Amino acid sequence: MTQWVENPTGGRDRGPVALLRAWVEILLRPRRFFETGIAPGDQAPGLVFIAVVVFVEEGTRFAVVELAQRGRLALGPYSYPVIGDLDPLLALLTLVAIVVFVAPAVLHLTAALQTLILAALAPDRGGISETVQVIAYATAPCVFVGVPVPEVRLVCGLWAAGLYCYGLHTIHNLSVPRSVLAGAVPATILFGYGFRALPAAEVLL
């Protein structure tokens, strides 16, 4: 599950420009993306992709939602913004921990759960590394869920869940109804709770 391929055939290019291009393509042309941009074992770009998505999302949330600035910390003649009850350094360390440790762990745990479900529903399925990539790239709309607007969070969560199920359909040779059935529980956990689409729906209801 953690294999990285240095020069994969048909995988994603590396670098910031390729990362941005992948984000645009998955949002605008998901069919083409899943058909040409997922390669067995090519997890490195996907892991970087979800790390950047979580960094932007959590960074936004830290700045304007639960950990919004509430005061300033005085250090000698200088003062610095305080993020909630955290000083800037601790807030930065928390953000790094989420991006470096929590996001990859959740990604691979979700992939493990999805693989167990696929074992029963997709006899002609692709590999685990391809499932990891589908999950990672399906988070593309979630860069916006740090914005404290329930409508935005709900739309982004539904959009991501749709990309996720469509990716399963494409990569694992599933019918659309079966891909929705296979992806329902992992997508609910990841996008409903992890990216807070369900709490947003509760607020709107």
Coordinates of C-alpha atoms in Angstrom, one line a residue:
M1 CA 0.0 0.0 0.0
T2 CA 2.9 2.3 0.5
Q3 CA 4.8 1.5 -2.7
W4 CA 6.0 4.5 -4.7
V5 CA 6.9 4.1 -8.3
E6 CA 9.6 6.5 -9.5
N7 CA 8.7 6.4 -13.2
P8 CA 5.3 4.9 -13.6
T9 CA 3.7 4.3 -16.9
G10 CA 0.5 6.4 -17.3
G11 CA 0.8 7.9 -13.8
R12 CA 0.8 11.5 -12.8
D13 CA 3.6 14.0 -13.4
R14 CA 5.4 15.5 -10.3
G15 CA 5.7 19.1 -9.3
P16 CA 3.5 22.1 -8.4
V17 CA 2.3 22.6 -11.9
A18 CA 1.3 19.0 -12.3
L19 CA -0.4 19.1 -9.0
L20 CA -2.5 22.1 -10.0
R21 CA -3.3 20.5 -13.4
A22 CA -4.5 17.4 -11.6
W23 CA -6.8 19.4 -9.4
V24 CA -8.3 21.2 -12.3
E25 CA -8.7 18.1 -14.4
I26 CA -10.3 16.0 -11.6
L27 CA -12.9 18.8 -11.1
L28 CA -13.6 19.4 -14.8
R29 CA -12.9 16.2 -16.6
P30 CA -13.1 13.3 -14.1
R31 CA -13.7 10.6 -16.7
R32 CA -10.5 11.5 -18.5
F33 CA -8.6 11.8 -15.3
F34 CA -9.6 8.4 -13.9
E35 CA -9.0 6.7 -17.2
T36 CA -5.6 8.1 -17.9
G37 CA -4.2 9.5 -14.6
I38 CA -4.3 6.4 -12.3
A39 CA -1.5 3.9 -12.5
P40 CA -0.8 0.8 -10.4
G41 CA 1.6 1.6 -7.6
D42 CA 1.8 5.3 -8.4
Q43 CA 0.8 6.6 -4.9
A44 CA 3.3 9.4 -4.5
P45 CA 1.4 12.2 -6.4
G46 CA -1.8 11.1 -4.8
L47 CA -0.4 11.3 -1.3
V48 CA 1.0 14.8 -2.0
F49 CA -2.3 15.8 -3.5
I50 CA -4.4 14.9 -0.4
A51 CA -1.7 16.5 1.8
V52 CA -2.1 19.8 0.0
V53 CA -5.9 19.6 0.0
V54 CA -5.9 19.0 3.8
F55 CA -3.3 21.7 4.3
V56 CA -5.4 24.3 2.5
E57 CA -8.7 23.1 4.1
E58 CA -7.3 23.0 7.6
G59 CA -5.3 26.2 7.2
T60 CA -8.5 28.0 6.2
R61 CA -10.4 26.5 9.1
F62 CA -7.7 27.5 11.6
A63 CA -7.8 31.0 10.3
V64 CA -11.6 31.6 10.1
V65 CA -13.6 29.0 12.0
E66 CA -13.0 27.1 15.2
L67 CA -9.5 28.5 15.8
A68 CA -10.2 32.0 14.5
Q69 CA -8.1 34.8 15.9
R70 CA -9.4 35.9 19.2
G71 CA -6.6 38.0 20.6
R72 CA -2.9 38.7 20.6
L73 CA 0.0 37.3 22.4
A74 CA 2.4 39.9 23.9
L75 CA 6.1 39.0 23.7
G76 CA 8.2 41.9 25.0
P77 CA 7.6 44.9 22.7
Y78 CA 6.0 42.7 20.1
S79 CA 2.6 41.1 19.8
Y80 CA 1.5 38.2 17.7
P81 CA -2.0 36.9 16.7
V82 CA -3.3 34.1 18.9
I83 CA -5.3 31.4 17.1
G84 CA -7.9 30.3 19.6
D85 CA -6.1 29.1 22.7
L86 CA -3.0 28.2 20.6
D87 CA 0.0 30.4 20.1
P88 CA 1.2 30.6 16.4
L89 CA 3.9 28.0 16.8
L90 CA 1.7 25.4 18.4
A91 CA -1.0 26.1 15.8
L92 CA 1.5 25.5 13.1
L93 CA 2.7 22.3 14.7
T94 CA -0.9 21.1 15.0
L95 CA -1.5 21.8 11.3
V96 CA 1.7 20.0 10.3
A97 CA 0.7 17.0 12.4
I98 CA -2.7 16.8 10.7
V99 CA -1.2 17.0 7.2
V100 CA 1.8 14.7 7.8
F101 CA 0.3 12.1 10.1
V102 CA -3.5 12.2 10.3
A103 CA -4.3 12.6 6.6
P104 CA -2.1 9.7 5.3
A105 CA -3.4 7.5 8.1
V106 CA -7.0 8.2 7.3
L107 CA -6.3 7.8 3.6
H108 CA -4.9 4.3 4.0
L109 CA -7.5 3.2 6.6
T110 CA -10.2 4.3 4.3
A111 CA -8.5 2.4 1.5
A112 CA -8.3 -0.7 3.6
L113 CA -12.0 -0.5 4.4
Q114 CA -12.9 0.1 0.8
T115 CA -10.8 -2.9 -0.3
L116 CA -12.7 -5.2 2.1
I117 CA -16.0 -4.0 0.6
L118 CA -14.7 -4.3 -2.9
A119 CA -13.6 -7.9 -2.3
A120 CA -17.3 -8.8 -2.1
L121 CA -18.6 -6.6 -4.9
A122 CA -15.9 -6.3 -7.5
P123 CA -14.3 -9.6 -8.6
D124 CA -12.5 -7.8 -11.5
R125 CA -11.2 -5.0 -9.3
G126 CA -8.0 -3.0 -9.6
G127 CA -5.2 -2.9 -7.0
I128 CA -5.1 -1.3 -3.6
S129 CA -2.8 1.4 -4.7
E130 CA -5.4 2.5 -7.3
T131 CA -8.0 2.7 -4.6
V132 CA -5.7 4.9 -2.6
Q133 CA -5.3 7.2 -5.6
V134 CA -9.1 7.4 -6.2
I135 CA -9.7 8.4 -2.6
A136 CA -6.9 10.9 -2.6
Y137 CA -7.9 12.7 -5.8
A138 CA -11.6 12.6 -5.0
T139 CA -10.9 15.0 -2.2
A140 CA -10.2 17.8 -4.7
P141 CA -13.4 19.8 -4.0
C142 CA -12.6 19.7 -0.3
V143 CA -10.1 22.5 -0.5
F144 CA -13.1 24.8 0.1
V145 CA -14.7 23.1 3.1
G146 CA -12.7 25.2 5.5
V147 CA -14.9 28.1 4.6
P148 CA -17.5 28.5 7.4
V149 CA -20.5 28.3 5.1
P150 CA -22.7 25.1 5.5
E151 CA -23.9 25.2 1.9
V152 CA -20.3 25.2 0.6
R153 CA -19.3 22.3 2.9
L154 CA -22.3 20.3 1.9
V155 CA -21.9 20.9 -1.9
C156 CA -18.2 20.1 -1.7
G157 CA -18.8 16.9 0.3
L158 CA -21.4 15.7 -2.1
W159 CA -19.2 16.6 -5.1
A160 CA -16.3 14.7 -3.6
A161 CA -18.4 11.7 -2.8
G162 CA -19.6 11.7 -6.4
L163 CA -16.1 11.8 -7.7
Y164 CA -15.2 9.0 -5.3
C165 CA -17.9 6.7 -6.5
Y166 CA -17.2 7.5 -10.2
G167 CA -13.6 6.7 -9.6
L168 CA -14.5 3.3 -8.2
H169 CA -16.8 2.8 -11.2
T170 CA -13.9 3.5 -13.6
I171 CA -11.0 1.9 -11.9
H172 CA -12.7 -1.3 -10.5
N173 CA -15.0 -2.1 -13.4
L174 CA -18.2 -1.6 -11.4
S175 CA -21.6 -0.5 -12.6
V176 CA -22.6 2.9 -11.3
P177 CA -25.2 1.5 -8.8
R178 CA -22.7 -1.0 -7.5
S179 CA -20.0 1.6 -7.2
V180 CA -22.4 3.8 -5.2
L181 CA -23.1 0.8 -2.9
A182 CA -19.4 0.0 -2.5
G183 CA -18.4 3.5 -1.8
A184 CA -21.3 4.6 0.4
V185 CA -19.8 3.8 3.8
P186 CA -16.2 5.0 3.2
A187 CA -17.5 8.1 1.5
T188 CA -19.8 8.9 4.4
I189 CA -17.0 8.5 6.9
L190 CA -14.4 10.5 4.9
F191 CA -16.5 13.3 3.5
G192 CA -19.5 13.2 5.8
Y193 CA -17.5 13.2 9.0
G194 CA -13.9 13.9 8.1
F195 CA -14.7 16.9 5.9
R196 CA -17.8 17.8 7.9
A197 CA -20.5 17.5 5.2
L198 CA -23.0 15.9 7.5
P199 CA -22.7 18.5 10.3
A200 CA -23.3 21.1 7.5
A201 CA -26.4 19.2 6.4
E202 CA -27.7 19.2 10.0
V203 CA -27.2 22.9 10.2
L204 CA -29.2 23.5 7.0
L205 CA -32.0 21.2 8.1

